[in-house]
């Protein structure tokens, strides 16, 4: 094989790895965490994500979650299972 062709294949392979690696690194795990605490994310106030161990609150409001590790980002109120004092609150009746 001509040396120039060998070089092109090498460069193509390296570029492929540089593109694929970051794409794979952003994936969520395939399984739910095994150490979710008892009573984590009651269905009355939230829903547990399938793989990341987060509770998405039903009331998507900045006050939809109370606790030290609550997050409100991009209109979503949620918390991670590692936050022991976090919980979702029900939407107030109007």
Short mmCIF file of C-alpha atoms in Angstrom, two decimals, residues 4-87:
data_model
loop_
_atom_site.label_atom_id
_atom_site.label_comp_id
_atom_site.label_asym_id
_atom_site.label_seq_id
_atom_site.Cartn_x
_atom_site.Cartn_y
_atom_site.Cartn_z
CA UNK A 4 0.08 8.29 1.63
CA UNK A 5 -2.97 5.98 1.71
CA UNK A 6 -1.81 4.42 4.96
CA UNK A 7 -1.47 7.92 6.46
CA UNK A 8 -5.00 8.86 5.34
CA UNK A 9 -6.47 5.77 7.00
CA UNK A 10 -4.62 6.56 10.22
CA UNK A 11 -5.84 10.14 10.26
CA UNK A 12 -9.40 9.02 9.52
CA UNK A 13 -9.31 6.51 12.36
CA UNK A 14 -8.01 9.08 14.86
CA UNK A 15 -10.68 11.57 13.78
CA UNK A 16 -13.34 8.88 14.18
CA UNK A 17 -12.17 8.18 17.76
CA UNK A 18 -12.12 11.89 18.60
CA UNK A 19 -15.73 12.24 17.45
CA UNK A 20 -17.18 9.03 18.93
CA UNK A 21 -15.55 9.21 22.40
CA UNK A 22 -17.29 12.42 23.55
CA UNK A 23 -20.61 11.19 22.21
CA UNK A 24 -20.40 8.00 24.25
CA UNK A 25 -19.23 9.77 27.41
CA UNK A 26 -22.46 11.79 27.72
CA UNK A 27 -24.72 8.74 27.88
CA UNK A 28 -26.73 7.91 30.99
CA UNK A 29 -26.10 4.55 32.66
CA UNK A 30 -28.10 1.54 31.46
CA UNK A 31 -29.52 0.58 34.86
CA UNK A 32 -31.16 2.26 37.86
CA UNK A 33 -28.84 2.81 40.86
CA UNK A 34 -29.06 -0.11 43.27
CA UNK A 35 -28.86 2.00 46.42
CA UNK A 36 -31.98 4.19 46.11
CA UNK A 37 -33.26 5.08 49.59
CA UNK A 38 -36.55 3.67 50.86
CA UNK A 39 -39.46 5.94 49.90
CA UNK A 40 -37.42 7.81 47.30
CA UNK A 41 -39.59 9.95 45.03
CA UNK A 42 -43.20 9.16 45.99
CA UNK A 43 -45.45 8.94 42.91
CA UNK A 44 -47.87 11.46 44.42
CA UNK A 45 -45.34 14.29 44.04
CA UNK A 46 -42.74 13.13 41.49
CA UNK A 47 -41.42 10.49 39.15
CA UNK A 48 -38.07 8.73 39.36
CA UNK A 49 -35.85 8.73 36.29
CA UNK A 50 -35.16 5.31 34.80
CA UNK A 51 -31.36 5.35 35.09
CA UNK A 52 -29.87 8.39 36.82
CA UNK A 53 -31.41 8.28 40.30
CA UNK A 54 -33.14 11.63 40.08
CA UNK A 55 -36.65 12.57 41.09
CA UNK A 56 -38.46 14.88 38.68
CA UNK A 57 -41.10 16.80 40.59
CA UNK A 58 -44.64 16.90 39.20
CA UNK A 59 -44.94 20.59 40.04
CA UNK A 60 -42.40 22.17 37.70
CA UNK A 61 -41.85 25.36 39.64
CA UNK A 62 -38.91 26.81 41.56
CA UNK A 63 -40.79 25.92 44.77
CA UNK A 64 -41.63 22.38 43.55
CA UNK A 65 -38.74 20.89 45.53
CA UNK A 66 -37.53 21.65 49.05
CA UNK A 67 -34.17 20.66 50.49
CA UNK A 68 -30.48 21.44 50.29
CA UNK A 69 -29.83 19.75 46.94
CA UNK A 70 -32.89 20.78 44.95
CA UNK A 71 -32.36 21.93 41.39
CA UNK A 72 -34.51 24.15 39.19
CA UNK A 73 -33.05 24.29 35.70
CA UNK A 74 -34.66 24.90 32.32
CA UNK A 75 -38.11 24.91 33.92
CA UNK A 76 -37.63 21.54 35.65
CA UNK A 77 -37.66 20.98 39.40
CA UNK A 78 -35.74 17.89 40.58
CA UNK A 79 -33.30 16.37 43.06
CA UNK A 80 -30.76 13.54 43.17
CA UNK A 81 -31.24 10.54 45.45
CA UNK A 82 -28.06 11.45 47.37
CA UNK A 83 -29.88 14.46 48.89
CA UNK A 84 -31.28 13.12 52.17
CA UNK A 85 -33.42 16.17 53.02
CA UNK A 86 -34.89 16.80 49.54
CA UNK A 87 -38.48 16.11 48.56
#
